[in-house]
Amino acid sequence: MGHASSEAAGAGHSAAKPLSMLVAAVGVVYGDIGTSPLYTLKEVFSGGYGVPVNHDGVLGILSLIFWSLIWVVSIKYMMFVLRADNQGEGGIMALTALARRAAAGRARLRTFLVICGLIGAALFYGDSMITPAISVLSAIEGLGLAFEGIDHWVVPLSLVVLVGLFLIQRHGTARIGILFGPIMVTWFLVLGALGVYGISQHPEVLQAMNPVWAVRFFLVHPGMGVAILGAVVLALTGAEALYADMGHFGRKPIARAWFILVLPALVLNYFGQGALLLGDPEAARNPFYLLAPSWALIPLVGLSTLATVIASQAVISGAFSLTRQAIQLGYIPRMYIQHTSSAEQGQIYIGAVNWSLMVGVVLLVLGFESSGALASAYGVAVTGTMLMTTILVSAVMLLLWKWPPLLAVPVLLGFLLVDGLYFAANVPKIIQGGAFPVIAGIALFVLMTTWKRGKQLLVERLDEGALPLPIFISSIRVQPPHRVQGTAVFLTARSDAVPHALLHNLLHNQVLHEQVVLLTVVYEDIPRVPPQRRFEVDAYGEGFFRVILHFGFTDEPDVPLALKLCHLDDLDFSPMRTTYFLSRETVIASKLEGMARWRELLFAFLLKNANGNLRFFNLPVNRVIELGTQVEM
C-alpha cells in the first residue's frame, strides 16, 4: 500500500478523462483492500476466536465489518485524512512533514509528532512484507479446493509467484501496469456478482446493515468482542494506500472509485459470504472460494492470483516511494535510486529495499505456510500505522487548519477510540506471530533515529573546528594564494563556515579557483519546490559565493541541472570549467558525549555504506574530487 507504480495513471492528471482516472486509481490504489475478502471471514470463523457460525454470529460480524468500512474508510480517510495533503502528496512521511510544520515553535510537540511519523513509517515496512505473503498464499490456497491432495504445492507455487514479482521490479512495471486497472475493475465486478449470487439465497443477511447487530454482538460476547476486532481489521488492510497514492491521482478519483465501485463490491461480497455461512456453516473453512459455483473455481483462483500480485506490486512500489521521501527528509541513509520510466517521475526502483522485502516475504511464507497462520500476525502493523496517522492528522487539523476545537475534537476522539480499540485487539497477536512486523518496525525505527541523530552530531563535531567564512576571506585578502581558472563547487552542510574540503585543497595543493562556490542543499517539508524558488545566491567578494539549493522531498536533487538556472554574470557553471569537491567523513566511535557506543558503531556502518553525494546529486564523475576526513563521535 503506498505510492504504487503510477504507470497505471498513464494519461496523467490533466489529459486523463474521469473514467480512465477512476480505472487507473482502482488498479493501483485498491489492490490491497480489494483482496481482503479472500481471507477475512475465513479468519474470523476458523481462526480460533470461537465465533459461533449461526444467525446472530454471522450478522454480528457482518455488521462490524460494514460499519468499520463506513467509519474508518468512508468517513475517516475519505472525508478527513485525504484532505491533509502536502501540496497534493499523501502518505505517512508527507503527513509527518505537514505535522512538523504545524508544530513550528513547539519543540516538544514537534519531536513527539516526528516520532509518531517514524513509528508509522517503520510499521509500514513490516506491513509491506506481510501483505504480499498473505494475499498470494490465500489466492493459491483455492487450488486445494479445486484439486485433491495439492495442498503441499501451495507454498512452493506462492514462492514462485512472489519471487518472480520481485525479480521484475528493476525493469519497471509500466508494461504490466497498463493491465492493472482493467484487471482490478474485473475483480471488483466479480466480487459484486458473487455477492449478489450469495445474497439471493439468503436475503435476510442484509439485516446486518443495522448497527444494532454489531452492538448486540459485543453485549452477548463481551470478552470476545474486542478480540474479534483483531480479525475484523483484516477487512481494512489497505486503507493507508488511499492516502499514500493521492499524489498520483488526486483525492476525487480515489474517492469516486471507492464509493462507485470498491465499497459496493466489498460489501456485496462480504454479505454474500455471510449468506453462504447461514445456509452452510461448514463453508467457514473457505467462504470466499466456496461461494463460487464449482465450474468457476479455477478461473477465480487465476483472477485472485492476478489481483493479489497487483496488490503486492502496490505495496512494493509504496515502499520505494516512502523510502525516497524518508531519504530526502534525512531519516534514512542515501541509497541508489533507479528511475524505471523516462516519462513518469514517480516510477522508481531501490535495490536495497526490493531485496530486503523479498527476503522478508520469503521467510514469512516459509515460516507461516498458510494465510490463516499469517492472519494471526497481520494487523499489528496496519493498526499501528492507522493510529499514528490519526494522531498526525489531529495536529494538522487543530494547529495548521485551525479548525474550531468544538467541531474537531469530538470527531478526532471518535477516530482515536476506534483506532485504539483495533490496535488493542491486535496487541495479543504479537505473541502469536505478530512479533515479526513489530521487530522489523523497531529495527527500522532505531535505524532511522540513529541516522538522524548521528547526522546532527556529525555536523556539530565538524562545526567545533570550523573556520568562519568572513575570517577566511579576510586572510585571503592579506595573503592571496595562487588562483586557477574555473569554478570550484564545495558541498557543505553549513553555508557560513569554510568546508573541510576547501581547507584540505588549499593546504595540499596551494591553489584556489577563480570562483569558489559554497553549495548547501536544503530539503523543504513540501513535495516540490518551484524553479523560481530553487536557489539563493550571495556574493562575498574575492570570488566567493554562497549558493543554497532548495528541493522538495519528491524532487530529483540534480545539482548540475539546478546550477544551470543560476544566471549570474560572475558565475560560470559550464561542465568543463566546473569542479566539484566533496568531503567524505569517516566516523570513529569514541567516549565523547553523544550517542550510546553501539549506536555510534551502527551510524559509522550506515555512513560508510550510504550512497555518496556523487551519485545522489547526479554529479559528473570526471569532474569530482573527494577529500576524506576522520571525525570522532
Coordinates of C-alpha atoms in Angstrom, one line a residue, residues 20-574:
S20 CA -9.8 6.5 -17.2
M21 CA -8.5 8.1 -14.0
L22 CA -11.1 6.1 -12.0
V23 CA -10.0 2.8 -13.6
A24 CA -6.3 3.7 -13.1
A25 CA -7.0 4.5 -9.4
V26 CA -8.8 1.2 -8.9
G27 CA -5.8 -0.6 -10.4
V28 CA -3.2 1.0 -8.2
V29 CA -4.9 2.1 -5.0
Y30 CA -7.4 -0.7 -4.2
G31 CA -5.5 -3.9 -4.7
D32 CA -4.7 -4.5 -1.0
I33 CA -8.2 -3.7 0.5
G34 CA -9.8 -5.4 -2.6
T35 CA -8.2 -8.7 -1.9
S36 CA -9.2 -8.8 1.8
P37 CA -12.4 -10.8 1.2
L38 CA -10.1 -13.7 0.3
Y39 CA -9.2 -14.3 4.0
T40 CA -11.2 -12.0 6.3
L41 CA -14.3 -14.1 7.1
K42 CA -12.3 -17.3 6.9
E43 CA -10.0 -16.0 9.7
V44 CA -13.0 -14.7 11.7
F45 CA -14.8 -18.1 11.8
S46 CA -11.9 -20.5 11.5
G47 CA -9.1 -18.6 13.3
G48 CA -9.8 -20.0 16.8
Y49 CA -11.8 -16.9 18.1
G50 CA -14.8 -19.2 19.0
V51 CA -17.3 -17.1 17.0
P52 CA -20.5 -19.2 16.5
V53 CA -21.4 -19.8 12.9
N54 CA -25.0 -19.1 13.5
H55 CA -27.6 -16.4 12.6
D56 CA -26.6 -14.0 15.3
G57 CA -22.8 -14.6 15.0
V58 CA -22.8 -14.1 11.2
L59 CA -25.0 -11.0 11.3
G60 CA -22.9 -9.5 14.2
I61 CA -19.6 -10.0 12.3
L62 CA -21.0 -8.6 9.0
S63 CA -22.3 -5.6 10.9
L64 CA -18.9 -5.0 12.4
I65 CA -17.2 -5.2 9.0
F66 CA -19.8 -3.0 7.3
W67 CA -19.6 -0.2 9.9
S68 CA -15.8 -0.4 10.1
L69 CA -15.6 0.2 6.4
I70 CA -18.0 3.1 6.7
W71 CA -16.4 4.7 9.7
V72 CA -12.7 4.1 9.1
V73 CA -12.5 4.3 5.3
S74 CA -15.5 6.3 4.1
I75 CA -15.6 8.9 6.9
K76 CA -12.0 9.0 8.4
Y77 CA -9.9 8.5 5.2
M78 CA -12.2 9.9 2.5
M79 CA -13.6 12.9 4.3
F80 CA -10.7 13.9 6.6
V81 CA -7.3 12.2 6.0
L82 CA -7.4 12.7 2.2
R83 CA -7.8 16.5 2.8
A84 CA -4.4 16.5 4.7
D85 CA -2.4 16.6 1.5
N86 CA 1.1 18.1 1.4
Q87 CA 0.8 20.0 -2.0
G88 CA -1.1 17.1 -3.4
E89 CA 1.2 14.4 -1.9
G90 CA 0.0 11.9 0.7
G91 CA 1.4 9.1 2.8
I92 CA 2.8 9.0 6.4
M93 CA 6.1 10.8 5.6
A94 CA 4.3 13.6 3.7
L95 CA 1.9 13.9 6.6
T96 CA 4.8 14.0 9.1
A97 CA 6.4 16.9 7.2
L98 CA 3.0 18.7 7.3
A99 CA 2.6 18.0 11.1
R100 CA 6.2 19.2 11.7
R101 CA 5.2 22.5 10.0
A102 CA 2.0 22.7 12.1
A103 CA 4.0 22.3 15.3
A104 CA 6.5 25.1 14.4
G105 CA 7.7 26.8 17.6
R106 CA 6.6 23.9 19.8
A107 CA 9.8 21.9 20.2
R108 CA 8.4 19.0 22.4
L109 CA 5.2 18.6 20.3
R110 CA 7.2 18.7 17.1
T111 CA 9.5 15.9 18.4
F112 CA 6.5 13.8 19.5
L113 CA 4.9 14.1 16.1
V114 CA 8.1 13.2 14.3
I115 CA 8.4 10.1 16.5
C116 CA 4.8 9.2 15.7
G117 CA 5.5 9.6 12.0
L118 CA 8.7 7.4 12.2
I119 CA 6.8 4.7 14.1
G120 CA 4.1 4.7 11.4
A121 CA 6.7 4.6 8.6
A122 CA 8.6 1.8 10.3
L123 CA 5.5 -0.3 10.8
F124 CA 4.6 0.3 7.2
Y125 CA 7.7 -1.7 6.1
G126 CA 6.6 -4.6 8.3
D127 CA 3.2 -4.5 6.7
S128 CA 4.9 -4.3 3.2
M129 CA 6.3 -7.8 3.9
I130 CA 3.1 -9.4 5.2
T131 CA 0.7 -8.1 2.5
P132 CA 2.3 -9.9 -0.5
A133 CA 2.7 -13.1 1.6
I134 CA -0.8 -13.4 2.9
S135 CA -2.5 -12.2 -0.3
V136 CA -0.7 -14.6 -2.7
L137 CA -1.0 -17.5 -0.2
S138 CA -4.7 -17.0 0.2
A139 CA -5.3 -16.8 -3.6
I140 CA -3.3 -20.0 -4.3
E141 CA -5.0 -21.9 -1.4
G142 CA -8.1 -22.0 -3.7
L143 CA -6.3 -24.7 -5.7
G144 CA -6.6 -27.0 -2.7
L145 CA -10.4 -26.8 -3.1
A146 CA -10.2 -27.5 -6.8
F147 CA -7.8 -30.4 -6.7
E148 CA -7.5 -33.0 -4.0
G149 CA -4.1 -33.5 -2.4
I150 CA -2.5 -30.4 -3.9
D151 CA -2.2 -28.5 -0.6
H152 CA 1.6 -29.2 -0.3
W153 CA 2.1 -27.3 -3.5
V154 CA 0.6 -24.1 -2.2
V155 CA 3.8 -22.8 -0.5
P156 CA 6.2 -23.6 -3.5
L157 CA 3.8 -22.0 -6.0
S158 CA 3.3 -18.9 -3.8
L159 CA 7.1 -18.5 -3.6
V160 CA 7.5 -18.8 -7.4
V161 CA 4.9 -16.1 -7.9
L162 CA 6.3 -13.8 -5.2
V163 CA 10.0 -14.2 -6.2
G164 CA 9.1 -13.6 -9.8
L165 CA 7.3 -10.4 -8.8
F166 CA 10.4 -9.0 -7.0
L167 CA 12.7 -10.0 -9.9
I168 CA 10.8 -7.9 -12.4
Q169 CA 10.9 -4.8 -10.3
R170 CA 14.2 -3.5 -11.6
H171 CA 12.8 -3.5 -15.2
G172 CA 9.9 -1.2 -14.2
T173 CA 6.3 -2.2 -14.3
A174 CA 5.0 0.2 -17.0
R175 CA 4.1 -2.6 -19.4
I176 CA 2.1 -4.7 -17.0
G177 CA 0.8 -1.6 -15.3
I178 CA -1.5 -0.9 -18.3
L179 CA -3.4 -4.0 -17.3
F180 CA -3.7 -3.2 -13.6
G181 CA -6.8 -1.0 -13.9
P182 CA -9.0 -3.3 -16.2
I183 CA -8.0 -6.5 -14.2
M184 CA -8.9 -4.9 -10.8
V185 CA -12.2 -3.5 -12.2
T186 CA -13.0 -7.0 -13.4
W187 CA -12.0 -8.3 -9.9
F188 CA -14.4 -6.0 -8.2
L189 CA -17.2 -6.7 -10.6
V190 CA -16.7 -10.5 -10.0
L191 CA -16.7 -9.8 -6.2
G192 CA -20.0 -8.0 -6.5
A193 CA -21.6 -10.7 -8.8
L194 CA -20.5 -13.5 -6.4
G195 CA -22.0 -11.4 -3.5
V196 CA -25.3 -10.9 -5.3
Y197 CA -25.5 -14.6 -6.0
G198 CA -25.0 -15.5 -2.4
I199 CA -27.4 -12.8 -1.0
S200 CA -30.1 -14.1 -3.4
Q201 CA -30.0 -17.4 -1.5
H202 CA -30.5 -15.8 2.0
P203 CA -31.6 -12.2 1.6
E204 CA -32.1 -11.9 5.4
V205 CA -28.3 -11.3 5.6
L206 CA -28.9 -7.7 4.6
Q207 CA -30.3 -7.0 8.1
A208 CA -26.6 -6.8 9.2
M209 CA -26.5 -3.2 7.8
N210 CA -28.3 -2.3 11.1
P211 CA -25.6 -1.4 13.6
V212 CA -27.7 -2.9 16.4
W213 CA -26.3 -6.3 15.3
A214 CA -22.8 -5.2 16.0
V215 CA -23.7 -3.7 19.4
R216 CA -25.6 -6.9 20.3
F217 CA -22.5 -9.0 19.4
F218 CA -20.4 -7.0 21.9
L219 CA -23.1 -7.3 24.6
V220 CA -23.6 -11.1 24.1
H221 CA -19.8 -11.8 23.8
P222 CA -18.1 -9.1 25.9
G223 CA -14.8 -11.0 26.1
M224 CA -14.7 -12.0 22.5
G225 CA -16.0 -8.6 21.3
V226 CA -12.7 -6.7 21.4
A227 CA -10.5 -9.7 20.5
I228 CA -12.5 -10.4 17.3
L229 CA -11.7 -6.9 16.1
G230 CA -8.2 -8.3 15.5
A231 CA -9.7 -10.4 12.7
V232 CA -12.3 -7.8 11.5
V233 CA -9.5 -5.4 10.9
L234 CA -8.3 -7.6 8.0
A235 CA -11.2 -6.0 6.0
L236 CA -9.5 -2.6 6.5
T237 CA -5.9 -3.5 5.4
G238 CA -5.0 -1.2 2.6
A239 CA -6.8 1.9 3.9
E240 CA -3.5 3.7 4.1
A241 CA -3.0 3.1 0.4
L242 CA -5.8 5.5 -0.4
Y243 CA -3.9 8.3 1.2
A244 CA -0.4 7.3 0.1
D245 CA -1.4 7.2 -3.5
M246 CA -3.1 10.6 -3.6
G247 CA 0.0 12.2 -5.3
H248 CA -0.7 10.1 -8.4
F249 CA -4.4 10.6 -8.8
G250 CA -5.7 13.3 -6.5
R251 CA -8.5 13.0 -4.0
K252 CA -11.5 12.9 -6.3
P253 CA -10.7 9.9 -8.5
I254 CA -9.8 7.9 -5.4
A255 CA -13.0 8.9 -3.6
R256 CA -15.2 8.3 -6.7
A257 CA -13.6 4.8 -7.2
W258 CA -14.3 3.9 -3.6
F259 CA -18.0 5.0 -3.5
I260 CA -19.0 3.9 -7.0
L261 CA -17.2 0.5 -7.3
V262 CA -15.0 -0.6 -4.5
L263 CA -17.2 -0.2 -1.4
P264 CA -20.4 -1.7 -3.0
A265 CA -18.4 -4.7 -4.4
L266 CA -16.7 -5.4 -1.0
V267 CA -20.0 -5.1 1.0
L268 CA -21.9 -7.3 -1.5
N269 CA -19.1 -9.9 -1.3
Y270 CA -18.9 -10.0 2.5
F271 CA -22.7 -10.2 2.7
G272 CA -22.7 -13.0 0.0
Q273 CA -20.1 -15.0 2.0
G274 CA -22.3 -14.4 5.2
A275 CA -25.4 -15.7 3.3
L276 CA -23.4 -18.8 2.4
L277 CA -22.5 -19.4 6.0
L278 CA -26.1 -19.0 7.1
G279 CA -27.0 -21.9 4.7
D280 CA -23.9 -24.0 5.2
P281 CA -21.8 -23.4 8.4
E282 CA -19.2 -25.9 7.1
A283 CA -18.2 -23.4 4.4
A284 CA -16.4 -21.4 7.1
R285 CA -13.2 -23.2 6.1
N286 CA -13.0 -21.0 2.9
P287 CA -16.2 -19.0 2.4
F288 CA -14.7 -16.9 -0.5
Y289 CA -14.0 -19.7 -2.9
L290 CA -16.9 -21.9 -1.8
L291 CA -19.3 -19.0 -2.7
A292 CA -18.4 -19.6 -6.3
P293 CA -20.0 -22.3 -8.5
S294 CA -17.7 -25.3 -8.9
W295 CA -17.1 -24.6 -12.6
A296 CA -15.8 -21.0 -11.8
L297 CA -13.3 -22.1 -9.2
I298 CA -10.2 -22.5 -11.3
P299 CA -10.8 -19.2 -13.3
L300 CA -11.4 -17.5 -9.9
V301 CA -8.1 -18.8 -8.5
G302 CA -6.4 -17.4 -11.6
L303 CA -8.1 -14.0 -11.2
S304 CA -7.4 -13.9 -7.5
T305 CA -3.7 -14.6 -8.1
L306 CA -3.5 -11.7 -10.6
A307 CA -5.4 -9.4 -8.1
T308 CA -3.0 -10.3 -5.3
V309 CA 0.1 -9.8 -7.5
I310 CA -1.3 -6.3 -8.3
A311 CA -1.9 -5.7 -4.6
S312 CA 1.6 -6.8 -3.8
Q313 CA 3.0 -4.5 -6.6
A314 CA 1.2 -1.6 -5.0
V315 CA 2.9 -2.3 -1.6
I316 CA 6.4 -2.8 -3.1
S317 CA 6.1 0.5 -5.1
G318 CA 4.8 2.2 -2.0
A319 CA 7.9 1.1 0.0
F320 CA 10.1 2.6 -2.8
S321 CA 8.3 5.9 -2.7
L322 CA 8.2 6.1 1.2
T323 CA 12.0 5.3 1.2
R324 CA 12.7 8.1 -1.2
Q325 CA 10.7 10.6 0.9
A326 CA 12.5 9.4 4.1
I327 CA 15.9 9.8 2.4
Q328 CA 15.1 13.4 1.3
L329 CA 13.8 14.3 4.7
G330 CA 17.0 12.9 6.3
Y331 CA 15.7 9.8 8.2
I332 CA 17.3 7.1 6.1
P333 CA 20.8 6.8 4.6
R334 CA 21.1 7.7 0.9
M335 CA 20.5 4.8 -1.5
Y336 CA 20.9 4.4 -5.2
I337 CA 17.5 5.3 -6.8
Q338 CA 17.0 4.0 -10.3
H339 CA 14.3 5.5 -12.5
T340 CA 12.4 2.9 -14.5
S341 CA 10.4 5.4 -16.6
S342 CA 11.6 8.4 -18.6
A343 CA 8.1 9.8 -18.7
E344 CA 6.9 9.3 -15.1
Q345 CA 9.0 10.6 -12.2
G346 CA 7.1 8.5 -9.6
Q347 CA 8.3 5.2 -11.1
I348 CA 11.5 4.3 -9.2
Y349 CA 13.4 1.2 -8.1
I350 CA 15.6 0.9 -5.0
G351 CA 17.5 -2.4 -5.0
A352 CA 18.3 -2.5 -1.3
V353 CA 14.6 -2.1 -0.4
N354 CA 13.5 -4.6 -3.0
W355 CA 15.8 -7.4 -1.9
S356 CA 15.2 -6.8 1.8
L357 CA 11.4 -7.0 1.2
M358 CA 11.9 -10.2 -0.8
V359 CA 13.9 -11.9 1.9
G360 CA 11.2 -10.9 4.5
V361 CA 8.4 -12.1 2.3
V362 CA 10.1 -15.5 1.6
L363 CA 10.8 -16.0 5.3
L364 CA 7.2 -15.2 6.2
V365 CA 5.8 -17.7 3.6
L366 CA 8.2 -20.5 4.7
G367 CA 7.6 -19.7 8.4
F368 CA 3.8 -19.5 8.5
E369 CA 2.9 -21.7 5.5
S370 CA -0.7 -20.6 5.3
S371 CA -2.8 -17.5 5.1
G372 CA -4.6 -18.5 8.3
A373 CA -1.4 -18.6 10.3
L374 CA -0.2 -15.3 8.7
A375 CA -3.5 -13.6 9.6
S376 CA -2.5 -14.1 13.3
A377 CA 0.5 -11.9 12.6
Y378 CA -1.4 -9.4 10.4
G379 CA -3.0 -6.3 11.8
V380 CA -0.4 -5.1 14.4
A381 CA 1.5 -3.1 11.8
V382 CA -1.6 -1.9 10.0
T383 CA -3.5 -0.7 13.1
G384 CA -0.3 0.9 14.4
T385 CA 0.2 3.0 11.2
M386 CA -3.5 3.9 11.2
L387 CA -3.3 5.1 14.8
M388 CA -0.2 7.2 14.1
T389 CA -2.0 8.7 11.0
T390 CA -4.9 9.8 13.2
I391 CA -2.5 11.5 15.7
L392 CA -0.7 13.4 13.0
V393 CA -4.0 14.4 11.2
S394 CA -5.3 15.7 14.6
A395 CA -2.3 18.0 14.9
V396 CA -2.8 19.2 11.3
M397 CA -6.5 19.9 11.8
L398 CA -6.1 21.7 15.1
L399 CA -2.8 23.6 14.6
L400 CA -2.5 24.2 10.8
W401 CA -6.1 24.4 9.6
K402 CA -7.2 26.0 12.9
W403 CA -10.5 24.0 13.0
P404 CA -12.7 25.0 15.9
P405 CA -12.0 22.5 18.7
L406 CA -15.7 22.1 19.5
L407 CA -16.1 20.7 16.0
A408 CA -12.8 18.8 15.5
V409 CA -12.2 17.3 18.9
P410 CA -15.3 15.0 19.1
V411 CA -14.6 13.6 15.6
L412 CA -10.9 13.1 16.3
L413 CA -11.7 11.4 19.7
G414 CA -14.1 9.1 17.7
F415 CA -11.3 8.2 15.3
L416 CA -8.7 7.7 18.1
L417 CA -11.2 5.5 20.1
V418 CA -11.9 3.1 17.1
D419 CA -8.2 3.0 16.1
G420 CA -7.2 2.4 19.7
L421 CA -9.7 -0.5 20.0
Y422 CA -8.4 -2.1 16.8
F423 CA -4.8 -1.7 17.9
A424 CA -5.5 -3.1 21.4
A425 CA -7.3 -6.1 19.8
N426 CA -4.1 -6.8 17.8
V427 CA -1.6 -6.5 20.6
P428 CA -2.1 -10.1 21.7
K429 CA -1.2 -11.2 18.2
I430 CA 2.4 -10.1 18.9
I431 CA 2.8 -13.4 21.0
Q432 CA 1.1 -15.5 18.3
G433 CA 3.4 -14.5 15.5
G434 CA 2.8 -10.8 15.1
A435 CA 6.2 -10.1 16.6
F436 CA 7.7 -10.2 13.1
P437 CA 6.4 -6.9 11.8
V438 CA 6.9 -5.3 15.2
I439 CA 10.6 -6.4 15.4
A440 CA 11.1 -5.2 11.8
G441 CA 9.4 -1.9 12.8
I442 CA 11.5 -1.5 16.0
A443 CA 14.7 -2.2 14.0
L444 CA 13.8 0.4 11.4
F445 CA 12.8 2.9 14.0
V446 CA 16.2 2.5 15.7
L447 CA 17.9 2.8 12.3
M448 CA 16.0 6.0 11.4
T449 CA 16.5 7.7 14.7
T450 CA 20.2 6.7 14.9
W451 CA 20.8 8.1 11.4
K452 CA 19.0 11.4 12.1
R453 CA 20.8 11.9 15.5
G454 CA 24.2 10.7 14.0
K455 CA 24.0 13.3 11.2
Q456 CA 23.2 16.0 13.7
L457 CA 26.2 15.0 15.9
L458 CA 28.4 14.8 12.8
V459 CA 27.6 18.4 11.9
E460 CA 28.2 19.5 15.5
R461 CA 31.6 17.8 15.6
L462 CA 32.6 19.4 12.3
D463 CA 31.4 22.8 13.4
E464 CA 33.7 22.6 16.5
G465 CA 36.8 23.2 14.4
A466 CA 35.1 25.1 11.6
L467 CA 36.7 28.4 10.5
P468 CA 34.1 31.3 10.0
L469 CA 33.9 32.3 6.4
P470 CA 34.5 36.1 6.9
I471 CA 37.7 35.5 8.8
F472 CA 38.9 33.2 6.0
I473 CA 38.1 35.7 3.2
S474 CA 39.9 38.4 5.2
S475 CA 43.1 36.2 5.4
I476 CA 42.8 35.6 1.6
R477 CA 42.9 39.4 1.0
V478 CA 46.0 39.7 3.2
Q479 CA 47.9 36.7 1.7
P480 CA 46.3 35.9 -1.7
P481 CA 47.0 32.3 -2.8
H482 CA 47.6 31.3 -6.4
R483 CA 44.3 31.4 -8.3
V484 CA 43.5 29.0 -11.1
Q485 CA 40.8 29.2 -13.8
G486 CA 37.4 27.7 -13.4
T487 CA 34.7 27.3 -10.7
A488 CA 35.1 25.1 -7.6
V489 CA 31.9 23.9 -6.0
F490 CA 32.3 22.7 -2.4
L491 CA 29.3 20.9 -1.0
T492 CA 28.8 21.8 2.7
A493 CA 26.1 21.4 5.3
R494 CA 26.8 24.9 6.7
S495 CA 26.9 27.9 4.5
D496 CA 28.6 30.3 7.0
A497 CA 31.8 28.2 7.6
V498 CA 34.7 27.1 5.5
P499 CA 34.2 23.4 4.3
H500 CA 37.0 21.0 5.3
A501 CA 37.5 20.0 1.7
L502 CA 38.3 23.7 0.8
L503 CA 40.9 23.9 3.6
H504 CA 42.4 20.5 2.6
N505 CA 42.6 21.5 -1.0
L506 CA 44.3 24.9 -0.2
L507 CA 46.7 23.2 2.3
H508 CA 47.8 20.4 0.0
N509 CA 47.5 21.9 -3.5
Q510 CA 48.3 25.6 -2.6
V511 CA 45.8 26.9 -5.1
L512 CA 42.3 28.4 -5.1
H513 CA 39.9 28.6 -8.1
E514 CA 38.8 32.0 -9.6
Q515 CA 35.2 31.3 -8.4
V516 CA 34.6 29.4 -5.2
V517 CA 31.0 28.3 -4.6
L518 CA 29.9 27.0 -1.2
L519 CA 26.9 24.9 -2.0
T520 CA 24.3 23.9 0.5
V521 CA 21.4 21.6 -0.4
V522 CA 18.3 22.2 1.8
Y523 CA 15.2 19.9 1.8
E524 CA 11.8 21.5 2.5
D525 CA 8.8 20.0 4.2
I526 CA 6.9 20.2 0.9
P527 CA 7.0 17.7 -2.1
R528 CA 8.2 20.1 -4.8
V529 CA 10.0 23.4 -4.9
P530 CA 9.2 25.6 -8.0
P531 CA 12.2 26.5 -10.2
Q532 CA 11.9 30.2 -9.3
R533 CA 12.4 29.3 -5.6
R534 CA 15.1 26.7 -6.3
F535 CA 18.2 28.8 -5.4
E536 CA 19.6 31.7 -3.3
V537 CA 22.9 33.3 -4.2
D538 CA 25.1 35.6 -2.1
A539 CA 28.4 37.1 -3.3
Y540 CA 31.1 37.6 -0.6
G541 CA 33.8 39.2 -2.8
E542 CA 37.2 37.8 -3.6
G543 CA 35.4 35.3 -6.0
F544 CA 33.5 33.6 -3.1
F545 CA 29.8 32.9 -3.5
R546 CA 27.2 31.1 -1.3
V547 CA 24.5 29.1 -3.1
I548 CA 21.6 27.4 -1.4
L549 CA 19.6 25.0 -3.4
H550 CA 16.1 24.1 -2.2
F551 CA 14.5 20.7 -3.0
G552 CA 11.2 19.1 -2.0
F553 CA 11.0 15.6 -0.7
T554 CA 9.8 14.2 -4.1
D555 CA 12.2 16.4 -6.2
E556 CA 15.2 14.9 -8.1
P557 CA 18.2 16.5 -6.4
D558 CA 20.1 17.1 -9.7
V559 CA 22.7 19.7 -8.7
P560 CA 24.3 20.4 -12.1
L561 CA 20.9 20.9 -13.7
A562 CA 19.8 23.2 -10.8
L563 CA 23.0 25.3 -11.1
K564 CA 22.3 25.9 -14.7
L565 CA 19.4 28.0 -13.5
C566 CA 21.8 30.4 -11.6
H567 CA 22.1 33.0 -14.3
L568 CA 24.8 35.3 -12.9
D569 CA 27.4 37.1 -14.9
D570 CA 30.1 36.4 -12.3
L571 CA 29.4 32.6 -12.2
D572 CA 30.2 30.1 -14.9
F573 CA 28.9 26.6 -14.3
S574 CA 29.8 25.2 -17.8

